[in-house]
mmCIF file of C-alpha atoms and ligand atoms in Angstrom:
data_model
loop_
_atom_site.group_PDB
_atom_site.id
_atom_site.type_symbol
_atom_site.label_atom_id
_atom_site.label_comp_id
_atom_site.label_asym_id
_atom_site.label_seq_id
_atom_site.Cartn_x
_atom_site.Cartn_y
_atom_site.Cartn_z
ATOM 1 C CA UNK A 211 -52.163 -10.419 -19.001
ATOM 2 C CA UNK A 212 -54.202 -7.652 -17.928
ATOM 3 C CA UNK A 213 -52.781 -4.136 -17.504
ATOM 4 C CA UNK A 214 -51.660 -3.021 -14.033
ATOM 5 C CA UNK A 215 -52.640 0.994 -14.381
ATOM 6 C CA UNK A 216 -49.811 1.518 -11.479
ATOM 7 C CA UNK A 217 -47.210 0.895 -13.582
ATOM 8 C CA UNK A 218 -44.702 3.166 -15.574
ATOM 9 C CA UNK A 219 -45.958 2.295 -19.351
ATOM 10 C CA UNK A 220 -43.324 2.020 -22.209
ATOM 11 C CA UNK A 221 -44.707 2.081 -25.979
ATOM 12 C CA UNK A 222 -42.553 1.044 -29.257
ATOM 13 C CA UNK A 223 -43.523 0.247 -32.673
ATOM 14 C CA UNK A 224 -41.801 -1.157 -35.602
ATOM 15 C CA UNK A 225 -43.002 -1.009 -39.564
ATOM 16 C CA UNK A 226 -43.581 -4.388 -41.361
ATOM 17 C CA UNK A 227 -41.417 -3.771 -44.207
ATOM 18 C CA UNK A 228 -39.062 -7.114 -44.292
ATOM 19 C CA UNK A 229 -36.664 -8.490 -42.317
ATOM 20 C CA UNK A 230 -34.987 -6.591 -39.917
ATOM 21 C CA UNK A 231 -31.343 -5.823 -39.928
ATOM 22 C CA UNK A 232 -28.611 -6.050 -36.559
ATOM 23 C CA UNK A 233 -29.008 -2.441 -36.489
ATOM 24 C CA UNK A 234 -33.020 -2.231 -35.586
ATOM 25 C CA UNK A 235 -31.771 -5.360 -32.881
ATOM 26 C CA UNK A 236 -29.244 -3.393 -31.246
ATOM 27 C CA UNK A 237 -30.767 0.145 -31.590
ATOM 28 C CA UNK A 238 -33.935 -0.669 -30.710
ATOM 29 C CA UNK A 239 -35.569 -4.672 -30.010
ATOM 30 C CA UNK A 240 -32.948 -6.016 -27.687
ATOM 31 C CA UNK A 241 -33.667 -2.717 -25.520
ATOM 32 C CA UNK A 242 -37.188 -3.512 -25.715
ATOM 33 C CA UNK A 243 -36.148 -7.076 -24.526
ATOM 34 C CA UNK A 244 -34.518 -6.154 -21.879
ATOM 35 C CA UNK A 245 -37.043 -3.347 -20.546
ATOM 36 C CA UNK A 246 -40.397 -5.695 -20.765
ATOM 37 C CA UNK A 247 -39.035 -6.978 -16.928
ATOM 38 C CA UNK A 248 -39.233 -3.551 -15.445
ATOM 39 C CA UNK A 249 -41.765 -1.672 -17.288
ATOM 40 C CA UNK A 250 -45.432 -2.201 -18.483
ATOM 41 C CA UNK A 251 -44.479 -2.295 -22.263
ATOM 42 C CA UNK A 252 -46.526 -2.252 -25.628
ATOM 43 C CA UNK A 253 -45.089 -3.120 -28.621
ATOM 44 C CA UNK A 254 -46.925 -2.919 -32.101
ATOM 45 C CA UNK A 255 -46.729 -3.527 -35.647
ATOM 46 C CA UNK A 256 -47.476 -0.249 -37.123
ATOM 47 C CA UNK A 257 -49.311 -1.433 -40.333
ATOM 48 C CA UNK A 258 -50.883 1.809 -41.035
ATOM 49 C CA UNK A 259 -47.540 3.792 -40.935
ATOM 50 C CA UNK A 260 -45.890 1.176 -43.551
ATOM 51 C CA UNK A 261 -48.986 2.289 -45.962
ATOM 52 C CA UNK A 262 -47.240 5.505 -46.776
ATOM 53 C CA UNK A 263 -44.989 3.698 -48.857
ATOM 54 C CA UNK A 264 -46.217 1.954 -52.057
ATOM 55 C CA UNK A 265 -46.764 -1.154 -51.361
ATOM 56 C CA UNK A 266 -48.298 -4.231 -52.367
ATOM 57 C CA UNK A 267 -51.380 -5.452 -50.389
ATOM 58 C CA UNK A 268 -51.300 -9.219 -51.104
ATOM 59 C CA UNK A 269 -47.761 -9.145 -49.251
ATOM 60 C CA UNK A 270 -48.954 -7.224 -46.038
ATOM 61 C CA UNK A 271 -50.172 -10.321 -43.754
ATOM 62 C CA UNK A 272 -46.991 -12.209 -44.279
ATOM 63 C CA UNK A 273 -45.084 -9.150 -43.343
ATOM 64 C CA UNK A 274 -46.953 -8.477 -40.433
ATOM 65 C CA UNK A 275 -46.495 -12.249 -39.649
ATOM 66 C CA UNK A 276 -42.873 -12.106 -40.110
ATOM 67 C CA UNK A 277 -42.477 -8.769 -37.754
ATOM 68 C CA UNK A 278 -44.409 -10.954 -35.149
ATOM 69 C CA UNK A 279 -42.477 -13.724 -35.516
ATOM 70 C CA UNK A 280 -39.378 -11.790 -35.038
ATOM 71 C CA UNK A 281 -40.018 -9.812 -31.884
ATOM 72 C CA UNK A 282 -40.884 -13.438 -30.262
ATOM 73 C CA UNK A 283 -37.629 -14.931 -31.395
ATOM 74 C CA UNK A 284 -35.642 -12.323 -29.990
ATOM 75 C CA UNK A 285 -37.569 -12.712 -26.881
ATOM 76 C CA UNK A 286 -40.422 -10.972 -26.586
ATOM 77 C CA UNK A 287 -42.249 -12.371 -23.629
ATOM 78 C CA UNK A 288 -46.130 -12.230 -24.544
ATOM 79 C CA UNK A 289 -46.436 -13.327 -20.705
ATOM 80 C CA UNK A 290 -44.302 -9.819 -19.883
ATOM 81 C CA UNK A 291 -45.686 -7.106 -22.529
ATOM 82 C CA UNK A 292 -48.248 -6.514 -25.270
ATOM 83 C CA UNK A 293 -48.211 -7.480 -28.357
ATOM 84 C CA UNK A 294 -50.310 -5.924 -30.996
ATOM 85 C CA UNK A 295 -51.202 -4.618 -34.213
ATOM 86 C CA UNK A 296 -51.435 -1.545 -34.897
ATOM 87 C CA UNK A 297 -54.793 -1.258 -37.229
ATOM 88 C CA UNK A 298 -56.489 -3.475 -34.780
ATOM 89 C CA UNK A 299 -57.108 -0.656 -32.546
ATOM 90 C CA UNK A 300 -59.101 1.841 -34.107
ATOM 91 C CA UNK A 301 -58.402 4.239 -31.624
ATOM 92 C CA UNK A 302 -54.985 4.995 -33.012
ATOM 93 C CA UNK A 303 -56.450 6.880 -36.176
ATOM 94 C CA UNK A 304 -59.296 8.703 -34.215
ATOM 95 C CA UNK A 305 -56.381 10.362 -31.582
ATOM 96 C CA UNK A 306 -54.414 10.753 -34.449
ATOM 97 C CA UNK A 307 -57.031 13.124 -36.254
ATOM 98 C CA UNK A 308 -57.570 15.079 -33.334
ATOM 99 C CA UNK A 309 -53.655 15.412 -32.811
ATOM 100 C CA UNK A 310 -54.096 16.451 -36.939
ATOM 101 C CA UNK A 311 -55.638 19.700 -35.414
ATOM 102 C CA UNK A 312 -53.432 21.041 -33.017
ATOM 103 C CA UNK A 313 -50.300 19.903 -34.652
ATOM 104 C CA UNK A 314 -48.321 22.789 -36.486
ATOM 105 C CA UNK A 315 -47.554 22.310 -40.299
ATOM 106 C CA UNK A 316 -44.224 23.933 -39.739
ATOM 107 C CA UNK A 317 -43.511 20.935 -37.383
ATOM 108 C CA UNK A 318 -44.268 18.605 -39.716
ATOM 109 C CA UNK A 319 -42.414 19.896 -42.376
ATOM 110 C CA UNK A 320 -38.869 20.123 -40.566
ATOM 111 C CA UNK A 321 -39.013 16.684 -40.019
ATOM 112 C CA UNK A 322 -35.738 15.237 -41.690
ATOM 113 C CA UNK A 323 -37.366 11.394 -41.918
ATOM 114 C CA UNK A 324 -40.006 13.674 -44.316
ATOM 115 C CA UNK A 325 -37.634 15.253 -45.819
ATOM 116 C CA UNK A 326 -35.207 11.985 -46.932
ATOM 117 C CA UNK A 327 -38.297 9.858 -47.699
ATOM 118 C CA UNK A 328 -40.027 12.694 -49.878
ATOM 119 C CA UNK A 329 -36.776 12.797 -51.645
ATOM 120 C CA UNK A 330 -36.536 9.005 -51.855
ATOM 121 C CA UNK A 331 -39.905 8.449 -53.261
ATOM 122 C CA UNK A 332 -40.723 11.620 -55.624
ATOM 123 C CA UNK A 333 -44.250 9.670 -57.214
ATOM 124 C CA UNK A 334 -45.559 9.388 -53.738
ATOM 125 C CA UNK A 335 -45.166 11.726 -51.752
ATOM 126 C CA UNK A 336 -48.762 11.285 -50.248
ATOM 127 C CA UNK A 337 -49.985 13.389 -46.863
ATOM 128 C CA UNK A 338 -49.525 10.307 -45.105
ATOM 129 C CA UNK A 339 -45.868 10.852 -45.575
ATOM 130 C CA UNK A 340 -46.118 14.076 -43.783
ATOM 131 C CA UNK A 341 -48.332 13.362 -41.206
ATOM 132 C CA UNK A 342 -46.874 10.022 -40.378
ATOM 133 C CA UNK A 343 -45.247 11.543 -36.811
ATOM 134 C CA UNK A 344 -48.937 13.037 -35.399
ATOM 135 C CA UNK A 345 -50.109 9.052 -36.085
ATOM 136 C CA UNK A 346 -47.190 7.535 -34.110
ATOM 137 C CA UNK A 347 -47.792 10.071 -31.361
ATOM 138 C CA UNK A 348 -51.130 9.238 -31.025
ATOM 139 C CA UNK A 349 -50.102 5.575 -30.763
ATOM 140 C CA UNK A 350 -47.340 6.767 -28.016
ATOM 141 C CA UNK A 351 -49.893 9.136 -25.982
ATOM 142 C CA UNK A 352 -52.973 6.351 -26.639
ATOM 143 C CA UNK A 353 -51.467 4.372 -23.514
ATOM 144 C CA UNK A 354 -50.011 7.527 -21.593
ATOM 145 C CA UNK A 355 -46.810 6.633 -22.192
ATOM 146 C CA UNK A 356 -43.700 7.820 -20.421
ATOM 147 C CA UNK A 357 -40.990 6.411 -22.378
ATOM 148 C CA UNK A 358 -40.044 5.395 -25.821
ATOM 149 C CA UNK A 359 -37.430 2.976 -26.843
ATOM 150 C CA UNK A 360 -36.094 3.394 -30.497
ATOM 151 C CA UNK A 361 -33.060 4.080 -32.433
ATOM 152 C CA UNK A 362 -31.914 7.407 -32.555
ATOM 153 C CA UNK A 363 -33.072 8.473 -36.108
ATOM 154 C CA UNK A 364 -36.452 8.799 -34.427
ATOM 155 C CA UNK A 365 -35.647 10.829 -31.735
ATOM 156 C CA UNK A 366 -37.167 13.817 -33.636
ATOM 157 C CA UNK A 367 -40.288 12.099 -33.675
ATOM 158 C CA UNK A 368 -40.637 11.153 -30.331
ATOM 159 C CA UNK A 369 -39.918 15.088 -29.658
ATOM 160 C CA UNK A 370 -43.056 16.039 -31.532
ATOM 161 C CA UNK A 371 -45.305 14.001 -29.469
ATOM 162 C CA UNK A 372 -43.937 15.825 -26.824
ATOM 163 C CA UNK A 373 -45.041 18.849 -28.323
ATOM 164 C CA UNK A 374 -48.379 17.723 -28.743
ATOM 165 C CA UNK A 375 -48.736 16.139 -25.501
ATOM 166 C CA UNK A 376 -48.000 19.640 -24.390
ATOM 167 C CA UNK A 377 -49.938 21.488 -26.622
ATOM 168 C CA UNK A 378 -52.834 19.123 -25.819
ATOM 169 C CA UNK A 379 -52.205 19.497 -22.149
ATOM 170 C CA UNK A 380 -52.494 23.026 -22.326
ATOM 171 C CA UNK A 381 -55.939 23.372 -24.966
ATOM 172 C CA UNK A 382 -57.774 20.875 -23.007
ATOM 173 C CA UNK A 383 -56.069 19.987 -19.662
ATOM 174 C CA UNK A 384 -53.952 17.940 -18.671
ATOM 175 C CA UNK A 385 -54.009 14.369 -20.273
ATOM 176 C CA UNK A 386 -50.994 12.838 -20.905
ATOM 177 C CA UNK A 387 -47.175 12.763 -19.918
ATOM 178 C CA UNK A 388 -44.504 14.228 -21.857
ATOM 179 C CA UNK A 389 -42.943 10.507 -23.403
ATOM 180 C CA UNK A 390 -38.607 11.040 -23.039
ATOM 181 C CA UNK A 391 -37.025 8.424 -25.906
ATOM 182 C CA UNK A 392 -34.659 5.791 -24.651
ATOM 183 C CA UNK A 393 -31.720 5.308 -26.534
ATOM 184 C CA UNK A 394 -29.277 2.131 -26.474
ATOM 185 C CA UNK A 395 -25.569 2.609 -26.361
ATOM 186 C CA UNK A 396 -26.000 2.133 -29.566
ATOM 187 C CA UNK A 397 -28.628 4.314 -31.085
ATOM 188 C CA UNK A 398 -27.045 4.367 -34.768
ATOM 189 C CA UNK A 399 -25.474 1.343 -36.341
ATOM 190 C CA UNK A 400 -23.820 2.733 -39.309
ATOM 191 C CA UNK A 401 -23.612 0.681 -42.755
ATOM 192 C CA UNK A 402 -21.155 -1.918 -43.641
ATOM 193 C CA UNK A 403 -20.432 -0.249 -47.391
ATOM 194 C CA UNK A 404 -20.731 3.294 -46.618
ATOM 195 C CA UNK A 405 -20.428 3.893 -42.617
ATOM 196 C CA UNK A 406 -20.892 7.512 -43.015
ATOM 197 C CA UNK A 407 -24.755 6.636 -43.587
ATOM 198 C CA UNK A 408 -26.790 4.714 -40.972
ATOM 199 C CA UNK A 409 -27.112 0.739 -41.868
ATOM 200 C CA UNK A 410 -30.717 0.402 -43.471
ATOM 201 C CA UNK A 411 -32.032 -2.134 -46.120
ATOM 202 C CA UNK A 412 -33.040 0.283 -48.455
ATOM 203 C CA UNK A 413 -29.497 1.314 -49.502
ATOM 204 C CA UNK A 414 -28.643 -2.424 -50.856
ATOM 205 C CA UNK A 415 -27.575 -5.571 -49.534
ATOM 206 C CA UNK A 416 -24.016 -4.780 -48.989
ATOM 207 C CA UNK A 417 -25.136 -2.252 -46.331
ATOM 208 C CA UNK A 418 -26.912 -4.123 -43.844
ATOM 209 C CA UNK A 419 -26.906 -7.874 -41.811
ATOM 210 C CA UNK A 420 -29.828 -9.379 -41.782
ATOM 211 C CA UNK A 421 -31.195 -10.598 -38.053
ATOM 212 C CA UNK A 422 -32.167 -14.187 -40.581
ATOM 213 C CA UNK A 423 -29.465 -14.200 -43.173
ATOM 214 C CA UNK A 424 -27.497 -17.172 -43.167
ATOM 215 C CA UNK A 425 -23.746 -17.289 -41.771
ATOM 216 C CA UNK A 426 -22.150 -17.667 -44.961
ATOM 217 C CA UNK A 427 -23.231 -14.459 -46.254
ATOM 218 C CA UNK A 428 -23.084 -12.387 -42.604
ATOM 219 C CA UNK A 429 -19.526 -13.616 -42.986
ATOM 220 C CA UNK A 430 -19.047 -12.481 -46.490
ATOM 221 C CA UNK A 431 -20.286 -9.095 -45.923
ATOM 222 C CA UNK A 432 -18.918 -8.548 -42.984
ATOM 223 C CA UNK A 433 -15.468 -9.458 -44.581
ATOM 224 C CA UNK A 434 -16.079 -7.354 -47.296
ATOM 225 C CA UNK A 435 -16.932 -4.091 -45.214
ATOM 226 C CA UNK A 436 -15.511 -0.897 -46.117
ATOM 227 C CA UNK A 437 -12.517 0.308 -43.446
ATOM 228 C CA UNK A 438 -10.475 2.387 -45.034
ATOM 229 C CA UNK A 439 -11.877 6.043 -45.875
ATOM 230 C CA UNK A 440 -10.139 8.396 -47.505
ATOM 231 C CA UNK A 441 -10.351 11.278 -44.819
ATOM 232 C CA UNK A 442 -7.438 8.374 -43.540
ATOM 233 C CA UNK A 443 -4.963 10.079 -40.913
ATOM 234 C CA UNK A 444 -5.309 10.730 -37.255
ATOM 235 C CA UNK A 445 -9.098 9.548 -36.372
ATOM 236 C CA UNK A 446 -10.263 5.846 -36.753
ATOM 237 C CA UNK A 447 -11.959 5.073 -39.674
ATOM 238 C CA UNK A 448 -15.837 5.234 -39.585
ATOM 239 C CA UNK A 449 -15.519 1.573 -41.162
ATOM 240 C CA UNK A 450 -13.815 0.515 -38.792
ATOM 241 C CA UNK A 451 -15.269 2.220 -35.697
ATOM 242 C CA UNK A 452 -18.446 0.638 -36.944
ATOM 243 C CA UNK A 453 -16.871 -2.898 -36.919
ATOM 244 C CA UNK A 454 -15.479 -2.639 -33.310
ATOM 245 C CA UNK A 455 -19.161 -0.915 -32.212
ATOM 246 C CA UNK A 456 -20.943 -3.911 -33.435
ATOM 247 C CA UNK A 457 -18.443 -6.115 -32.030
ATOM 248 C CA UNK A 458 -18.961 -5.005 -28.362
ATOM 249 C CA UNK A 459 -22.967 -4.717 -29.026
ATOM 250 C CA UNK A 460 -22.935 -8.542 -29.913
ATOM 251 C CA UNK A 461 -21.537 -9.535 -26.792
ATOM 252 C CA UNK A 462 -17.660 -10.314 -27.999
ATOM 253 C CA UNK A 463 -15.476 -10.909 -24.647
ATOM 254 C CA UNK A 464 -14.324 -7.276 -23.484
ATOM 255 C CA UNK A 465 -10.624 -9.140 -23.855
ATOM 256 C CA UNK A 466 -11.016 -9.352 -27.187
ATOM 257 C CA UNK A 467 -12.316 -6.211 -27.465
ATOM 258 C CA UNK A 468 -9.345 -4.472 -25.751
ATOM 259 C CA UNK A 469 -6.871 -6.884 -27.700
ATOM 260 C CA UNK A 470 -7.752 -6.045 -30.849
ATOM 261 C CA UNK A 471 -7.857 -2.408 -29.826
ATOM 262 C CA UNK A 472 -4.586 -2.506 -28.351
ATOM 263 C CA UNK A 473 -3.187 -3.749 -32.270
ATOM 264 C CA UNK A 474 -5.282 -0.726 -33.684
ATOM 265 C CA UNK A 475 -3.322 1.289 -31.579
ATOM 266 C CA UNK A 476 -0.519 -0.157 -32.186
ATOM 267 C CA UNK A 477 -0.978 0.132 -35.677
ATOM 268 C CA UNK A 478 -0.445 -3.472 -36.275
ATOM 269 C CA UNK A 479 -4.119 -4.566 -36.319
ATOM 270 C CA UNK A 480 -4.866 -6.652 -39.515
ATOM 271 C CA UNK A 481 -8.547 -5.503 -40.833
ATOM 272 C CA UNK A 482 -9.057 -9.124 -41.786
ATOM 273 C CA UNK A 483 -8.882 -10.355 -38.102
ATOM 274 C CA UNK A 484 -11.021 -7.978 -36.711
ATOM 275 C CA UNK A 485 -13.695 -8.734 -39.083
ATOM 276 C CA UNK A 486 -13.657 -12.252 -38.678
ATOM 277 C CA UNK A 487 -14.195 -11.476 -35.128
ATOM 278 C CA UNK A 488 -17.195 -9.221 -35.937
ATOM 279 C CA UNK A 489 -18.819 -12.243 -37.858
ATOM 280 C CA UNK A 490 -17.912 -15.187 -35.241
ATOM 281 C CA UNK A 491 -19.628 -12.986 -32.586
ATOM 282 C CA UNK A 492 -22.236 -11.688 -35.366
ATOM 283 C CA UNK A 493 -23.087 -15.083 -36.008
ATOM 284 C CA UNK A 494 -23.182 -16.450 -32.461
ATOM 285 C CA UNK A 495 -25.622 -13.654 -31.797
ATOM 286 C CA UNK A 496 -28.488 -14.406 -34.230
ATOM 287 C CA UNK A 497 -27.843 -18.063 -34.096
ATOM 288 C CA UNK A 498 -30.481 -19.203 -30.718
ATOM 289 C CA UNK A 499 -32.816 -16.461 -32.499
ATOM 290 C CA UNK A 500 -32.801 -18.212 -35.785
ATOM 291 C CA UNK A 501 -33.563 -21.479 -34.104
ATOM 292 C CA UNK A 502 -36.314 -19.906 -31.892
ATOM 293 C CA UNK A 503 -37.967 -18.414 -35.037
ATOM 294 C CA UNK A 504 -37.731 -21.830 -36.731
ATOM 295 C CA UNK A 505 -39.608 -23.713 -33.592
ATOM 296 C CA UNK A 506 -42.075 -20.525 -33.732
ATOM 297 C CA UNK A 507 -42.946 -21.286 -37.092
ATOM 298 C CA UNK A 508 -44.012 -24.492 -36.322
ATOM 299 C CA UNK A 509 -46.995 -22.796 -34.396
ATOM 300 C CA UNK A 510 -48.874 -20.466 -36.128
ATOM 301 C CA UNK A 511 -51.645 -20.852 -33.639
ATOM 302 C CA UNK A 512 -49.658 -19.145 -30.999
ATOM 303 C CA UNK A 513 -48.665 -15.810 -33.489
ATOM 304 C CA UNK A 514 -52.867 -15.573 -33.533
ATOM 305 C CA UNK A 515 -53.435 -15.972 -29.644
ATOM 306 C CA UNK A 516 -50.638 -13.989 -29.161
ATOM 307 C CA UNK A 517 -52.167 -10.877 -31.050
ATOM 308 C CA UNK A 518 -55.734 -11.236 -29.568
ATOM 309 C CA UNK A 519 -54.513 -10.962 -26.110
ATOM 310 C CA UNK A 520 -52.224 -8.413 -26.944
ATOM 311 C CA UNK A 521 -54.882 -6.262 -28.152
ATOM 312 C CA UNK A 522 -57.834 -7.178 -26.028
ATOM 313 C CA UNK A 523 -55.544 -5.311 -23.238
ATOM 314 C CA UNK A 524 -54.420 -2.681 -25.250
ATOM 315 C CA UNK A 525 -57.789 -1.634 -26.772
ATOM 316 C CA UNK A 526 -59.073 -0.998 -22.926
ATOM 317 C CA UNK A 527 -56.655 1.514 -22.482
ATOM 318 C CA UNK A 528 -57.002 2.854 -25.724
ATOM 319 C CA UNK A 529 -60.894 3.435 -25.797
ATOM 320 C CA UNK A 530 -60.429 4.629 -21.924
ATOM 321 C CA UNK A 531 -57.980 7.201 -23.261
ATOM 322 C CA UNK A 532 -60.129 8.150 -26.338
ATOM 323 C CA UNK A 533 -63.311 8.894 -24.269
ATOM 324 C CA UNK A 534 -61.275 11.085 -21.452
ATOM 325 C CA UNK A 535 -59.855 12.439 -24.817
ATOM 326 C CA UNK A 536 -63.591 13.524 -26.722
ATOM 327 C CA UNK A 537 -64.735 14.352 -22.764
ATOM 328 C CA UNK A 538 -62.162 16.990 -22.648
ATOM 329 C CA UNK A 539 -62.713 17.988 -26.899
ATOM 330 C CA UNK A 540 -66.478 18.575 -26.510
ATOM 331 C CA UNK A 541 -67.096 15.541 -28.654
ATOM 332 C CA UNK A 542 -68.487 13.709 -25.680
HETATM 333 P P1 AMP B 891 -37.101 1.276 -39.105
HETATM 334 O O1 AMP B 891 -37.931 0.096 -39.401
HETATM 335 O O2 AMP B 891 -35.892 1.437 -39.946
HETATM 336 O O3 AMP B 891 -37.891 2.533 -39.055
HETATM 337 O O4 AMP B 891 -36.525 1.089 -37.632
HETATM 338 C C1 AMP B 891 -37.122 0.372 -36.573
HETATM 339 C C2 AMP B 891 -36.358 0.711 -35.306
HETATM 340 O O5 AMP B 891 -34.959 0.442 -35.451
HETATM 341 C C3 AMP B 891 -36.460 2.190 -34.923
HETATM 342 O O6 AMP B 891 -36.517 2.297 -33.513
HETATM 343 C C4 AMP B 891 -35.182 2.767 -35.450
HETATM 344 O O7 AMP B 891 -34.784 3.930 -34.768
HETATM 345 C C5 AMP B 891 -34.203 1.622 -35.228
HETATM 346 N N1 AMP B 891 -33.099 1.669 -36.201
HETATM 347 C C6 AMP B 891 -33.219 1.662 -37.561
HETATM 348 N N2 AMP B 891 -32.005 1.699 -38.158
HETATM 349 C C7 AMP B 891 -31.091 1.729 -37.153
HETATM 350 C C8 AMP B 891 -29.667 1.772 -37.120
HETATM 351 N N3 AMP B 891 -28.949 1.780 -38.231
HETATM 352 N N4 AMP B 891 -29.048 1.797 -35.917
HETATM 353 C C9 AMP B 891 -29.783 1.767 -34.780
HETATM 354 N N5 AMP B 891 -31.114 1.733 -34.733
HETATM 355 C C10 AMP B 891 -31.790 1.702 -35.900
HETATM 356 N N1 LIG B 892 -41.755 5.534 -36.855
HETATM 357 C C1 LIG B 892 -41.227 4.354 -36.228
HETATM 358 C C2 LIG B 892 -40.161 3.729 -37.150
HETATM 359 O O1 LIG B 892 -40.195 3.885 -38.335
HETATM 360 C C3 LIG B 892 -42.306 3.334 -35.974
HETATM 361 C C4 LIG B 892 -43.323 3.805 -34.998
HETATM 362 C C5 LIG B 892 -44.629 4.093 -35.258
HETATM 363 C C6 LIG B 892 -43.124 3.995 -33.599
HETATM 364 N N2 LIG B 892 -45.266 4.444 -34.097
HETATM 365 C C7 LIG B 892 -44.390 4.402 -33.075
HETATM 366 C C8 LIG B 892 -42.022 3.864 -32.764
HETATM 367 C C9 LIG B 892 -44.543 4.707 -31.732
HETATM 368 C C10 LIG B 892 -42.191 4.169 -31.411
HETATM 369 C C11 LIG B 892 -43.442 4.584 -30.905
HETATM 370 O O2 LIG B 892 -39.322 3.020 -36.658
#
């Protein structure tokens, strides 16, 4: 599909690091989903930002594979937005050094993903790491982007490409829009064991549901979900606000919904039934993408054309925006 310049152009990104949890789906995928109809959209695999993590490079293809594989099953039209890879378009690390330049080190360094992953991985705390926001806003600004649809814990990030857009704007004239995030209503699934921390895979695999796990164990975590906190008293449990949260974001009848609410109230809700309501729905919800990932596989010719289309029209835009980019540096 070629790109239609007239258009209002959305850009999101994902790392390859395994299989994605419900919380990435509802804070971030099924928005994109839904926003491919009315927007010119990009979405990439953002191999080079998953390199500032040790890793191991025999496992990178499949994991790009697998990210692929998952936006299409969740629906993904390739025929309705573009699919690509990040590293495929060169372009991305050439804006991103010249955003290097004009980006302040105090910036960087405020940034709380920074801060929580330079805790989290003391051996490797590389400058990648720290410059890992000027690369993803050269991959928003690359395609003039207006808006950005992730989960909330990257809200800060999205803000410094704002900055830069503006500080750009304002060195060299003006280039590119100042990109606004889009948020879900629900920009922060919390975890299942401790729902004072946001639901991620690299806290264990009590925490999170996998999009691909199987409905015996979505069930058994899901039943086993902390409720009860000990703060107890007047406000609902975090626990438990998570559980009716992910309820409604699955799509459970809104008379269910305001049943089991109405028992909460009443103080006659059993735990137990609410959370086998979280996992019918749960399940119900990943179910048709399971079984479109399965058919998918089945293909792998269509994952390849898929990409090269994907970036054939992103890497026009990109290398149009790069050379109006070195025009206005003096490189040009
Ligand atoms: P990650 O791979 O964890 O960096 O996240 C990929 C996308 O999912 C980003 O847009 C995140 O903001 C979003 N996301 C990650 N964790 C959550 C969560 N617990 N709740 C909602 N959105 C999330
Ligand atoms: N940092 C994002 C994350 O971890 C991934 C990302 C990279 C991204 N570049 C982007 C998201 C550009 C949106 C736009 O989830």
């Amino acid at each position: 599909m070629p790109p239609s310049t007239s258009q209002k152009i959305l850009f999101s990104g994902m790392q390859p690091t395994g299989e994605l949890h419900i919380g990435n789906y509802l804070g971030a995928l099924k928005n994109w989903v839904a926003l491919q109809h009315e927007y010119e959209c990009f979405f990439t695999i953002v191999d080079y930002h998953a390199m500032t993590i040790e890793y191991d490079p025999k496992d990178m293809p499949e994991r790009v594979k697998n990210l692929i594989l998952t936006y299409l099953s969740t629906g993904l039209d390739p025929e309705k937005c573009h699919i690509f890879i990040q590293s495929h378009i060169p372009e991305h690390t050439e804006l991103a050094w010249i955003f290097n330049t004009i980006t302040p080190l105090g910036e960087l360094e405020r940034m709380t993903q920074f801060k929580d992953k330079s805790d989290q991985h003391r051996n490797n705390i590389n400058a990648g790491l720290l410059t890992y926001p000027v690369l993803m806003a050269a991959d928003i600004l690359l395609y003039k982007t207006i808006g950005v649809p992730v989960g909330e814990d990257q809200t800060q990030h999205v803000e410094l490409s704002r900055i830069v857009a503006r500080k750009f704007n304002k060195l060299f004239g003006k280039t590119f829009p100042e990109p606004k995030v889009m948020l879900t209503p629900t920009p922060r699934i919390m975890s299942l064991a401790e729902p004072e921390k946001k639901m991620s895979k690299s806290r264990g695999e009590k925490h999170y549901i996998g999009l691909f796990e199987d409905p015996d164990t979505i069930r058994k975590k899901i039943m086993s979900a902390v409720t009860d906190s000990s703060a107890g008293a007047k406000k609902m449990p975090a626990g438990v606000e998570n559980l009716f949260t992910i309820l409604t974001a699955c799509g459970a009848e809104t008379s269910l919904v305001a049943n089991l609410m109405e028992h909460y109230n009443e103080k006659t809700l059993q735990y137990k039934d609410l959370k086998s309501a979280v996992a019918d729905t749960v399940i119900a919800m990943v179910e048709p993408i399971q079984t479109k990932r399965k058919n998918l596989e089945q293909n792998p010719g269509y994952v390849t054309e898929v990409i090269m289309n994907g970036t054939e029209t992103a890497r026009a835009i990109a290398q149009q925006t790069i050379k109006e980019v070195k025009q206005k540096c003096g490189l040009l």
